[in-house]
mmCIF file of C-alpha atoms in Angstrom:
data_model
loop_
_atom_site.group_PDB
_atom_site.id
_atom_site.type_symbol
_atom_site.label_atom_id
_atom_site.label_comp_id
_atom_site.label_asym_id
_atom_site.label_seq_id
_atom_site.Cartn_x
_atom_site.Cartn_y
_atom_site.Cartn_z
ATOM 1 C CA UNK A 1 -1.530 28.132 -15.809
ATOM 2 C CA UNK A 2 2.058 26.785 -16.548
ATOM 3 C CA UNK A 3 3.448 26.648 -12.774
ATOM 4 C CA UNK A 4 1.309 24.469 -9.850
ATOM 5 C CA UNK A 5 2.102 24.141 -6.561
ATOM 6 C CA UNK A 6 3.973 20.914 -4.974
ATOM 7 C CA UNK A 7 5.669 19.261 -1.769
ATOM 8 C CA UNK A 8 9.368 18.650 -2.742
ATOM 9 C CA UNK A 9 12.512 18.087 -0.819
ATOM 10 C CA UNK A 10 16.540 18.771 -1.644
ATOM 11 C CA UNK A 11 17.600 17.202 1.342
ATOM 12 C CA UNK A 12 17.329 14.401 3.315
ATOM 13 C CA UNK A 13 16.728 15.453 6.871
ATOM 14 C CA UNK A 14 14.608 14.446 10.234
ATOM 15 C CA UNK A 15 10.954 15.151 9.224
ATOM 16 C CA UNK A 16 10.885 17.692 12.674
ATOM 17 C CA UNK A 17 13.518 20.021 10.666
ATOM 18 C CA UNK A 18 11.599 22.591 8.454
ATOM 19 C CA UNK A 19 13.276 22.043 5.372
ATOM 20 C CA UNK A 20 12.596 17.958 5.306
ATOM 21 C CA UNK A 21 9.464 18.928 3.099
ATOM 22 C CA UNK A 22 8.502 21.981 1.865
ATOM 23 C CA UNK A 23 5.950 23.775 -0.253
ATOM 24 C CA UNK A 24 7.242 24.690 -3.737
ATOM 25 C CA UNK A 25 6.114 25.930 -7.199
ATOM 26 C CA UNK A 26 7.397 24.141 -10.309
ATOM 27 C CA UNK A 27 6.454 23.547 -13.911
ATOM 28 C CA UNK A 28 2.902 21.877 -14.818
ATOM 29 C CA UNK A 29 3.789 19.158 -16.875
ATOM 30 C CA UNK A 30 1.896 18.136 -20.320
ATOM 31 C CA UNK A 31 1.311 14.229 -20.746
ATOM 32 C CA UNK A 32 2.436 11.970 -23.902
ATOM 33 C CA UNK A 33 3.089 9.157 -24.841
ATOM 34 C CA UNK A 34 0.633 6.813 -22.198
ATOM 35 C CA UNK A 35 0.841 9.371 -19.599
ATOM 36 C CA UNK A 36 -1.898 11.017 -18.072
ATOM 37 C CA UNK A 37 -2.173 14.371 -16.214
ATOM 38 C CA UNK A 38 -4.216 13.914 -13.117
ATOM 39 C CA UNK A 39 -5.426 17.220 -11.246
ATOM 40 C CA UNK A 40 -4.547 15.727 -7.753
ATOM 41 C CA UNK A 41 -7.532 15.894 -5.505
ATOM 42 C CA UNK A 42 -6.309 13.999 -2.057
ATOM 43 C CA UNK A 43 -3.535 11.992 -1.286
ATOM 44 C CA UNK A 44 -2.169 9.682 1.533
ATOM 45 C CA UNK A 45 0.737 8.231 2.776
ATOM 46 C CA UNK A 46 2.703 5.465 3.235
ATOM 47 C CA UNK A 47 5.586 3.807 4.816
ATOM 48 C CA UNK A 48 8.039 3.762 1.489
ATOM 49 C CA UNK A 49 7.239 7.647 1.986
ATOM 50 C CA UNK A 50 9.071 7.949 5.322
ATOM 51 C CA UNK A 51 11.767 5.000 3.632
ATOM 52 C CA UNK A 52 12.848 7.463 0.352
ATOM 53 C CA UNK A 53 12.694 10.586 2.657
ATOM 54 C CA UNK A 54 15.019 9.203 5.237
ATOM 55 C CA UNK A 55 18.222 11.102 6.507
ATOM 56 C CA UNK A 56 20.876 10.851 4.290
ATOM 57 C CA UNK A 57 23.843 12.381 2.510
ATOM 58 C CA UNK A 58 22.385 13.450 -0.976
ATOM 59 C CA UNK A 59 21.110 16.751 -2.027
ATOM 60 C CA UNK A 60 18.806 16.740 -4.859
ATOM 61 C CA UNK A 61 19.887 19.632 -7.699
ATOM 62 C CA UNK A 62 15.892 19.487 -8.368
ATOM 63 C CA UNK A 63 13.198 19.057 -5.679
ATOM 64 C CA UNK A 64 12.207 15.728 -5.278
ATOM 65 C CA UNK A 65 8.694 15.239 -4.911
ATOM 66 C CA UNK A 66 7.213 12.063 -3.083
ATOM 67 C CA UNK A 67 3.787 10.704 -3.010
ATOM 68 C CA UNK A 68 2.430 7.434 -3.745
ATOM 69 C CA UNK A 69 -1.395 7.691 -3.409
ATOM 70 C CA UNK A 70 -3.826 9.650 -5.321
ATOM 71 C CA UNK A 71 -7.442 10.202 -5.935
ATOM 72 C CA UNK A 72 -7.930 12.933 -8.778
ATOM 73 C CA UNK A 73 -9.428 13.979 -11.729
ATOM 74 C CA UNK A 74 -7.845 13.418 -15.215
ATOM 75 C CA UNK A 75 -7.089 16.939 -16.389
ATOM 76 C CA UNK A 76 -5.276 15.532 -20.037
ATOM 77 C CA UNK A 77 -4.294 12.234 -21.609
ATOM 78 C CA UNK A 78 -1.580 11.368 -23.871
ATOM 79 C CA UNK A 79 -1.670 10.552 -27.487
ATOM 80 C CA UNK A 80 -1.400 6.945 -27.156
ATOM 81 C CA UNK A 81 -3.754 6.567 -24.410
ATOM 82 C CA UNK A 82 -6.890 4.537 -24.652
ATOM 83 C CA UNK A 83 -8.376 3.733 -21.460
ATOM 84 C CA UNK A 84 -9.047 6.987 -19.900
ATOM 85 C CA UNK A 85 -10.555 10.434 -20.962
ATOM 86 C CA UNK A 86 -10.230 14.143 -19.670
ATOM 87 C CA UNK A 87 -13.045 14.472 -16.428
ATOM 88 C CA UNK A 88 -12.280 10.788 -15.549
ATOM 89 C CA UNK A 89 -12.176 10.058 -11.485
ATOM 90 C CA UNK A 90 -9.552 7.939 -10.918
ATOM 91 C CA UNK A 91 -6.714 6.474 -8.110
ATOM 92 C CA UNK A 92 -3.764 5.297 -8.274
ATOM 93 C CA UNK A 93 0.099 4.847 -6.523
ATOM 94 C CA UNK A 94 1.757 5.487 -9.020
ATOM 95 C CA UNK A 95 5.736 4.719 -10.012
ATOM 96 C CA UNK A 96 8.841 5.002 -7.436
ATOM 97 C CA UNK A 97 10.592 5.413 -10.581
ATOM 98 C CA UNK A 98 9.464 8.349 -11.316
ATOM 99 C CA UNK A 99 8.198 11.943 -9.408
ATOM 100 C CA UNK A 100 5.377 11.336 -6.937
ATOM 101 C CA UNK A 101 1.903 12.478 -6.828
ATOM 102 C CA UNK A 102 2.518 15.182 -3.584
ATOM 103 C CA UNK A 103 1.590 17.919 -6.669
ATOM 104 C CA UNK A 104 -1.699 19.704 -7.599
ATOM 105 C CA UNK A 105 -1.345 18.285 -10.931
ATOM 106 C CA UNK A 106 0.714 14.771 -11.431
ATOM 107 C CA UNK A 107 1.814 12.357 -14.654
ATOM 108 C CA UNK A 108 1.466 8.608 -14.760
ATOM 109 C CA UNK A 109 0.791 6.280 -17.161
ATOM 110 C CA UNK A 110 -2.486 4.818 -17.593
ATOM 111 C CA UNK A 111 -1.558 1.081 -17.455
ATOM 112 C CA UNK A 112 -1.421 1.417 -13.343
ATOM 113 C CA UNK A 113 -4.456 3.767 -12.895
ATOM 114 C CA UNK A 114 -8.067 2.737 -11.849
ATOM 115 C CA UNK A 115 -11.606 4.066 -12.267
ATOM 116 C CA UNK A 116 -12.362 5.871 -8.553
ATOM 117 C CA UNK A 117 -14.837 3.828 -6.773
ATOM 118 C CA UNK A 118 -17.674 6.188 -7.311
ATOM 119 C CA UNK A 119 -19.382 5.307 -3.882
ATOM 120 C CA UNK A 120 -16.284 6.883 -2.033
ATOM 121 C CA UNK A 121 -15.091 10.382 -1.813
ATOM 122 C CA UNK A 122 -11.975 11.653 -2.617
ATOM 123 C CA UNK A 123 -9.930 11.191 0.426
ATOM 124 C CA UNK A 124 -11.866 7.954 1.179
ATOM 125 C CA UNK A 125 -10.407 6.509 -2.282
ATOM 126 C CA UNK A 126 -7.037 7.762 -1.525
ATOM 127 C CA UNK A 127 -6.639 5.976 1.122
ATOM 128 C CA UNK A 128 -6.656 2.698 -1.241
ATOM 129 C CA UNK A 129 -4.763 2.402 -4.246
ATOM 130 C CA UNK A 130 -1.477 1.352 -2.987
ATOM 131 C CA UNK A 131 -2.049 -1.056 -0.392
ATOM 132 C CA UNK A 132 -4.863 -2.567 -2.233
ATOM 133 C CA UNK A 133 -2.360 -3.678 -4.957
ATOM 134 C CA UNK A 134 0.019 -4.540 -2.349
ATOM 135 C CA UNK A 135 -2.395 -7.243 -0.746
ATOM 136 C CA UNK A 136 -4.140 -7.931 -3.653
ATOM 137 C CA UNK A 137 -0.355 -8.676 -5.749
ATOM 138 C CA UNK A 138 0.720 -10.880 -2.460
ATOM 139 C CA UNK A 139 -2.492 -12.942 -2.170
ATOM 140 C CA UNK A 140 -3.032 -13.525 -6.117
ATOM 141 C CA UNK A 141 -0.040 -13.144 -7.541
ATOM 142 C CA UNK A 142 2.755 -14.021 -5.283
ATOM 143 C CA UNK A 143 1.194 -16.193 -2.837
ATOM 144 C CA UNK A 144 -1.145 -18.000 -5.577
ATOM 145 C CA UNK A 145 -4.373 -18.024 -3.213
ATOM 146 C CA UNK A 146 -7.408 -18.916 -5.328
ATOM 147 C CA UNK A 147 -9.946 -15.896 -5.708
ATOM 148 C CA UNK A 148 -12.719 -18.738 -5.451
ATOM 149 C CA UNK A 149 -13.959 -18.879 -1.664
ATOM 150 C CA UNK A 150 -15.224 -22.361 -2.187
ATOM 151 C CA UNK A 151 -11.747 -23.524 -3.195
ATOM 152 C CA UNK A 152 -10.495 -21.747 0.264
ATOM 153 C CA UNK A 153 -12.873 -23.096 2.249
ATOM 154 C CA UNK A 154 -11.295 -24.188 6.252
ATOM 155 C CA UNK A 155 -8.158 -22.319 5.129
ATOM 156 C CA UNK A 156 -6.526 -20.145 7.366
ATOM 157 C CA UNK A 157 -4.175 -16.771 7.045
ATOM 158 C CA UNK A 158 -2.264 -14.952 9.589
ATOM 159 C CA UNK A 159 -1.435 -11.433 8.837
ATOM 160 C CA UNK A 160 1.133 -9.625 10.830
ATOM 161 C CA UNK A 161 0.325 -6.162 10.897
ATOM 162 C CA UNK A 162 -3.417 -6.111 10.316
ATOM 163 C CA UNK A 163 -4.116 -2.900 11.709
ATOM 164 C CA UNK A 164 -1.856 -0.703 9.124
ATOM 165 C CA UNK A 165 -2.019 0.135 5.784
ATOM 166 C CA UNK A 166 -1.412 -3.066 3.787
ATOM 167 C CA UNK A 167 -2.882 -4.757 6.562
ATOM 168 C CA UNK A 168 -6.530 -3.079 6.849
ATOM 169 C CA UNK A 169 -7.198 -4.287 3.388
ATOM 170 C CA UNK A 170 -5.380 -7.101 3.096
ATOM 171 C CA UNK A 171 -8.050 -8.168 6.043
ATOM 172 C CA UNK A 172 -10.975 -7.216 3.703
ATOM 173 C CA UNK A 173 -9.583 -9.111 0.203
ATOM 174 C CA UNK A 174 -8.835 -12.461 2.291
ATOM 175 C CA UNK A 175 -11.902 -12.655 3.891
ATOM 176 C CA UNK A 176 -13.861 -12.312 0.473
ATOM 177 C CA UNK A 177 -11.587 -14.478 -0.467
ATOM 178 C CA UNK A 178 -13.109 -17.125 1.885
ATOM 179 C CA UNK A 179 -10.607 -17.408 3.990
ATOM 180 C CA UNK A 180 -10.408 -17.977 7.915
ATOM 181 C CA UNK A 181 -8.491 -14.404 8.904
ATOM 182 C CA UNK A 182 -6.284 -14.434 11.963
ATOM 183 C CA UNK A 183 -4.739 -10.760 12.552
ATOM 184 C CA UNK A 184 -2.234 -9.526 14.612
ATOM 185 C CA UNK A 185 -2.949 -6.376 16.771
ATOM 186 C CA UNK A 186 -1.556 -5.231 20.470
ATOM 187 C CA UNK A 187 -3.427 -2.288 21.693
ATOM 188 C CA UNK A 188 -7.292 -2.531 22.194
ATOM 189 C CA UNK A 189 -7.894 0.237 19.502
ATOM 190 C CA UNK A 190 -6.192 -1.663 16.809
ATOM 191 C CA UNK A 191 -7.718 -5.064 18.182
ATOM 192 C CA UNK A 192 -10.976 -3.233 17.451
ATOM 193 C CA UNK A 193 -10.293 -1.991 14.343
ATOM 194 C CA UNK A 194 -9.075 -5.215 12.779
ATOM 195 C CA UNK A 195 -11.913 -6.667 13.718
ATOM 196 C CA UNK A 196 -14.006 -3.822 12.687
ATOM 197 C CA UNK A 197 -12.016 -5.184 9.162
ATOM 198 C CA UNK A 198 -13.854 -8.360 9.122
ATOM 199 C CA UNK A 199 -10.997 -10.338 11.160
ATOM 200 C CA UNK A 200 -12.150 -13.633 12.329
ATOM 201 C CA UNK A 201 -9.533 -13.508 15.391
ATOM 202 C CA UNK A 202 -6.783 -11.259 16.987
ATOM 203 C CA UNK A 203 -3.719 -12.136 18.020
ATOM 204 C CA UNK A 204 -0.560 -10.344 19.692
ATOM 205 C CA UNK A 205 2.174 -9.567 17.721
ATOM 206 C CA UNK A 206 4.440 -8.743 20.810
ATOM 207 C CA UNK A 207 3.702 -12.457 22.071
ATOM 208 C CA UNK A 208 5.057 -16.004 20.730
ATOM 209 C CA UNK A 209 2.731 -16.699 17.444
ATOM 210 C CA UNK A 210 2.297 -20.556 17.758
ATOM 211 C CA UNK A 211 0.915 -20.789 20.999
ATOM 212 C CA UNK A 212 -1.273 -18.585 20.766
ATOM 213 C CA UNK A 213 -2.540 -19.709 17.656
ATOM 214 C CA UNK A 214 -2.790 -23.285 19.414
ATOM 215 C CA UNK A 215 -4.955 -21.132 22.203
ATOM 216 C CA UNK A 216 -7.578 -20.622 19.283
ATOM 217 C CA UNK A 217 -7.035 -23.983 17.212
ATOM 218 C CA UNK A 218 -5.061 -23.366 14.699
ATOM 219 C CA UNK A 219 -1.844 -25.923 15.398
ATOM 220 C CA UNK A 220 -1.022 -24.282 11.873
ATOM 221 C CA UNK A 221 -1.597 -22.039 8.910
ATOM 222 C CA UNK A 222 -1.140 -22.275 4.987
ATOM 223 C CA UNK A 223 -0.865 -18.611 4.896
ATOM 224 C CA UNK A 224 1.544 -15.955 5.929
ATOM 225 C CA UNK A 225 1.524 -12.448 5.135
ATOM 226 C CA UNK A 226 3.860 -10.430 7.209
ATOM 227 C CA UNK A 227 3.772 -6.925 6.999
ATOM 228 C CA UNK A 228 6.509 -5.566 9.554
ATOM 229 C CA UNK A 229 8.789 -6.620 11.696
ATOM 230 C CA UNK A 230 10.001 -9.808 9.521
ATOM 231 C CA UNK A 231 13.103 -10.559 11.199
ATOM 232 C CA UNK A 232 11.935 -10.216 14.624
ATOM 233 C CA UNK A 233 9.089 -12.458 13.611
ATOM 234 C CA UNK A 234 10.957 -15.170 11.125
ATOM 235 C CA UNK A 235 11.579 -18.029 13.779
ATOM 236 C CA UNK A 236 7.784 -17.696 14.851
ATOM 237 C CA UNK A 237 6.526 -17.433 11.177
ATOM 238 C CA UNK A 238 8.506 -20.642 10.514
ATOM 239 C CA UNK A 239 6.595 -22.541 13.888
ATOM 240 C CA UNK A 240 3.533 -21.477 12.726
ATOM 241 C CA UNK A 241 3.495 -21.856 8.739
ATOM 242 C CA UNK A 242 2.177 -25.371 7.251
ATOM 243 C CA UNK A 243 3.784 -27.886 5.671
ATOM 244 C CA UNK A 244 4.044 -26.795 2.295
ATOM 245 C CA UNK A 245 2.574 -23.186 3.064
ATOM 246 C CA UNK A 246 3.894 -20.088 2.014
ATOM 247 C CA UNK A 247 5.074 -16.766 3.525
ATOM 248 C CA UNK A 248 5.165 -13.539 1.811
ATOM 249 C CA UNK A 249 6.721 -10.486 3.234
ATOM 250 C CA UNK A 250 7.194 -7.159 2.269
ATOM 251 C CA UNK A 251 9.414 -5.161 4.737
ATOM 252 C CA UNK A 252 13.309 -5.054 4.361
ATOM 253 C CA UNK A 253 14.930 -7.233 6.932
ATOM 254 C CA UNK A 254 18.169 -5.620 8.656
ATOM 255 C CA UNK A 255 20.021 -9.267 8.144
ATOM 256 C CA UNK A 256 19.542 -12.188 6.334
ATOM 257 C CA UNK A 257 16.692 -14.682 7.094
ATOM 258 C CA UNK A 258 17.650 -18.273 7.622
ATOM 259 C CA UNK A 259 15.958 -19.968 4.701
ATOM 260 C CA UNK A 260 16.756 -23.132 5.795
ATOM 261 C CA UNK A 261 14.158 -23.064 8.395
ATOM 262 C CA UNK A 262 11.506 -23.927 5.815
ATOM 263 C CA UNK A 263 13.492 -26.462 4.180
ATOM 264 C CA UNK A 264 11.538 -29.189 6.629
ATOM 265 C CA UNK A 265 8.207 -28.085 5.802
ATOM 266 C CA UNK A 266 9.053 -27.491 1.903
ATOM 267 C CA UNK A 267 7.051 -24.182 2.339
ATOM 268 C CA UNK A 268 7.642 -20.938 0.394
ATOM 269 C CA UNK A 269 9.057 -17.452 1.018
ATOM 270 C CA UNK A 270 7.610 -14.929 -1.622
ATOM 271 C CA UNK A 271 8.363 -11.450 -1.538
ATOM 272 C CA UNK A 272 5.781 -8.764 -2.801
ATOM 273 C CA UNK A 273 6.646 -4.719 -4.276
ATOM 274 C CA UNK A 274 4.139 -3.328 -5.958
ATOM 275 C CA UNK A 275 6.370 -1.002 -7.708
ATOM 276 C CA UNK A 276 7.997 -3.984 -9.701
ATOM 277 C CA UNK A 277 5.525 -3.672 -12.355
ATOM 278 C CA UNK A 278 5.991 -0.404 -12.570
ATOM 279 C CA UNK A 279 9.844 0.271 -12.303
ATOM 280 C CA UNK A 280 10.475 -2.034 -14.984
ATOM 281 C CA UNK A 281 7.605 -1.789 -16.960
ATOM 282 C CA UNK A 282 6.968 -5.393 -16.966
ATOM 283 C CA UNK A 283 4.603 -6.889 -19.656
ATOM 284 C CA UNK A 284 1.621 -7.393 -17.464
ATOM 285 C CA UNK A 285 1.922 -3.798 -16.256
ATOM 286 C CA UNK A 286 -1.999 -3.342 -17.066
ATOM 287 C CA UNK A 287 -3.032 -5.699 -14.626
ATOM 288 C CA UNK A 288 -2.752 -2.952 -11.735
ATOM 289 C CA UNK A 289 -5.332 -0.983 -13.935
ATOM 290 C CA UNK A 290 -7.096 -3.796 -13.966
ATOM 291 C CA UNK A 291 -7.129 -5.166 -10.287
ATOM 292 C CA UNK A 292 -7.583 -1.658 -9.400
ATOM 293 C CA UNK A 293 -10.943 -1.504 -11.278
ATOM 294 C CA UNK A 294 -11.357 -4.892 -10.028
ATOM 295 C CA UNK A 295 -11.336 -3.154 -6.040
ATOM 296 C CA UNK A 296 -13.480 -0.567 -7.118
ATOM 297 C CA UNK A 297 -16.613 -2.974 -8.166
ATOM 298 C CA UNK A 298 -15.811 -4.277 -4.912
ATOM 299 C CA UNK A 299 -16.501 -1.055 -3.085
ATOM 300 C CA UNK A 300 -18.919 0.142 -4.966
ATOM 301 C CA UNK A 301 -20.628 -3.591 -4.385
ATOM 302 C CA UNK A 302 -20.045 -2.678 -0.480
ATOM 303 C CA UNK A 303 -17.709 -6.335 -0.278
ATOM 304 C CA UNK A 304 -15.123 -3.980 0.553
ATOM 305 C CA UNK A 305 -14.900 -0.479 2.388
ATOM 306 C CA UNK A 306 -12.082 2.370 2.596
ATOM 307 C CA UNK A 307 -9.422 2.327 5.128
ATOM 308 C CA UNK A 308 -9.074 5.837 5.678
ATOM 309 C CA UNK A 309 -8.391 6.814 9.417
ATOM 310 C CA UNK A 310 -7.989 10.498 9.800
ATOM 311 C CA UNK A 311 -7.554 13.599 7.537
ATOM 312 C CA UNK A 312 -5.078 16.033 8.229
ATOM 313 C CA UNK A 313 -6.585 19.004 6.258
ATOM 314 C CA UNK A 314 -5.161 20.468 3.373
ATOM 315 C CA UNK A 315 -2.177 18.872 1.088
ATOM 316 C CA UNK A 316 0.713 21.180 2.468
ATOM 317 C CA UNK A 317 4.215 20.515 3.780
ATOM 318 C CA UNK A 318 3.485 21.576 7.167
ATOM 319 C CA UNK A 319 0.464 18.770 6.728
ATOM 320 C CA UNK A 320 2.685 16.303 4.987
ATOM 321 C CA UNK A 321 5.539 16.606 7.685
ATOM 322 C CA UNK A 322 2.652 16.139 10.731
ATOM 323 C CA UNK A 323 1.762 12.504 8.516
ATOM 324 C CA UNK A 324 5.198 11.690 7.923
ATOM 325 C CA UNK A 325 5.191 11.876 11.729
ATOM 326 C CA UNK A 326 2.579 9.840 12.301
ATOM 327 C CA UNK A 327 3.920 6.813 10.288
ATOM 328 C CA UNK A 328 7.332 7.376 12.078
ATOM 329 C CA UNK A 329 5.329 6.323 15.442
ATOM 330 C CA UNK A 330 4.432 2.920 14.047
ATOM 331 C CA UNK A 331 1.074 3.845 15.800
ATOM 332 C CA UNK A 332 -0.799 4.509 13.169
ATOM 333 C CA UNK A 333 -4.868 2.973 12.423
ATOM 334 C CA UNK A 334 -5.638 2.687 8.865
ATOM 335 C CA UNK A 335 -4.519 4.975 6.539
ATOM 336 C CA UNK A 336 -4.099 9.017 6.990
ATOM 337 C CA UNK A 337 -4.709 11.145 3.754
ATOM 338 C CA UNK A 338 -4.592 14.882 2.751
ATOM 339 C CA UNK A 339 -7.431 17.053 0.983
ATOM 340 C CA UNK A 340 -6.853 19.786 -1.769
ATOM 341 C CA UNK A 341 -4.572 22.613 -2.207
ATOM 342 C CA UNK A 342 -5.028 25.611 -0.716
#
């Protein structure tokens, strides 16, 4: 079979119109170099999904296809490649440089794949790879927490947003961590859910930060992670952060953030994109395989479990617009993934 089936787009419209996704057939690509061809089993999505599909005034001359989640099967590797072989379960988010995985079969190179958690299904493993790197980069990488619980032990972190994406396992990786876990939630589902995520307290994100943090005694906290909403939150984030803490954020702020609100407490602002690695092919590009096989063991030691919310049903753009949907809401739980082609 030389064509497969795919989700693409040519224009950039409001996900209720028709043609904002829809189904196409396009040449099955063959993998070199350090690419592998994964035969895409689920998929889910996530905000940067709704962000690249977003009305504007660009037609594509060939379908764009997004997709930054996948749980699949490695159909054929490249030449050069040497971690992976054909019949491999694997997952991944792969490149916003390049096309995305909304395809039955999909090429990415090996250096920012994982091993599938082999306790977890297809769609539950979909549901991980890209906010999994996302907290894991912020925490480890950006932020510098220490991996060692004993060296975190009576620190504190406040995530804003724990009920999302990013946020559900961002929860999970602080807490083994050994961290003290403060997330923010509003409605009584997500409230239950991020404590369902092994949250040590709640707080409300529509409500002043530092007082209520106060209300549970915690006058302060040495870690930030913000996950939406930055700029409405800044002035709060800077109450509430240590002296000499740090923030990380990884939302796009519609103006600038006043820096010099930290200058007092010396503390640090840090973004985190996952993509970075992968964009510009960065020397240390491998260590997404490897903190991706890293989250596996976790699962499959039960530290850690899957995020998934709700499936939609089949990977289709009539599915794929109803999820695009759902993130547009800013209501969603978790994460919300797609099954096979029909």
């Amino acid at each position: 079979m030389n064509t497969m089936k795919a989700i693409g787009l040519t224009q950039y419209l409001p996900i209720d119109n028709p043609a904002s996704l829809v189904d196409i057939v396009i040449d099955k690509p063959q993998a070199t170099g350090r690419d592998i061809l994964v035969k895409v089993v689920a998929i889910s999505v996530n905000p940067v999904d709704v962000k690249v599909r977003a009305p504007k005034d660009r037609v594509e001359a060939a379908p764009k296809i997004l997709g930054w989640d996948v749980a699949g099967i490695i159909d054929e590797v490249g030449p050069d490649c040497s971690l992976f072989r054909p019949g491999d379960e694997v997952f991944y988010a792969g490149s916003l440089a390049r096309q995305g995985g909304n395809s039955e079969y999909h090429l990415v190179d090996e250096r920012i794949v994982g091993r599938k958690p082999t306790s977890l299904n297809f769609a539950e493993a979909a549901a991980l790879p890209l906010t999994s790197i996302t907290a894991w980069e912020a925490f480890f990488d950006r932020m510098l927490i220490s991996q060692d619980p004993s060296v975190n032990d009576g620190k504190s972190i406040l995530i804003i947003g724990a009920a999302g994406g990013v946020g559900s396992i961002a929860v999970q990786l602080a807490k083994q961590a050994g961290l003290t876990v403060i997330g923010t939630a509003s409605r009584p589902e997500t409230v239950d859910w991020v404590k369902s995520m092994g949250a040590d307290y709640t707080i409300n994100h529509h409500e002043s930060l530092l007082p209520q943090l106060e209300a549970i005694g915690f006058p302060s906290v040495p870690y930030i992670f913000c996950l939406n909403a930055l700029e409405k939150h800044w002035e709060g984030i800077c109450e509430a952060v240590a002296p000499q803490g740090i923030v990380c954020a990884i939302d796009d702020p519609i103006s600038p953030l006043k820096l010099t609100l930290l200058k007092r407490k010396s503390a640090t602002f840090v973004w985190e994109f996952m993509f970075t690695r992968s964009i510009y092919e960065t020397v240390d590009m491998i260590e997404q395989h490897r903190l991706l096989n890293r989250v596996a063991d976790a699962i499959d030691q039960q530290k850690v479990k899957t995020t998934l919310s709700q499936i939609l049903g089949p990977i289709s753009a009539e599915n794929l617009r109803q999820a695009h949907k759902l993130l547009e809401s800013n209501k969603t739980i978790g994460k919300v993934v797609l099954e096979g082609f029909v």
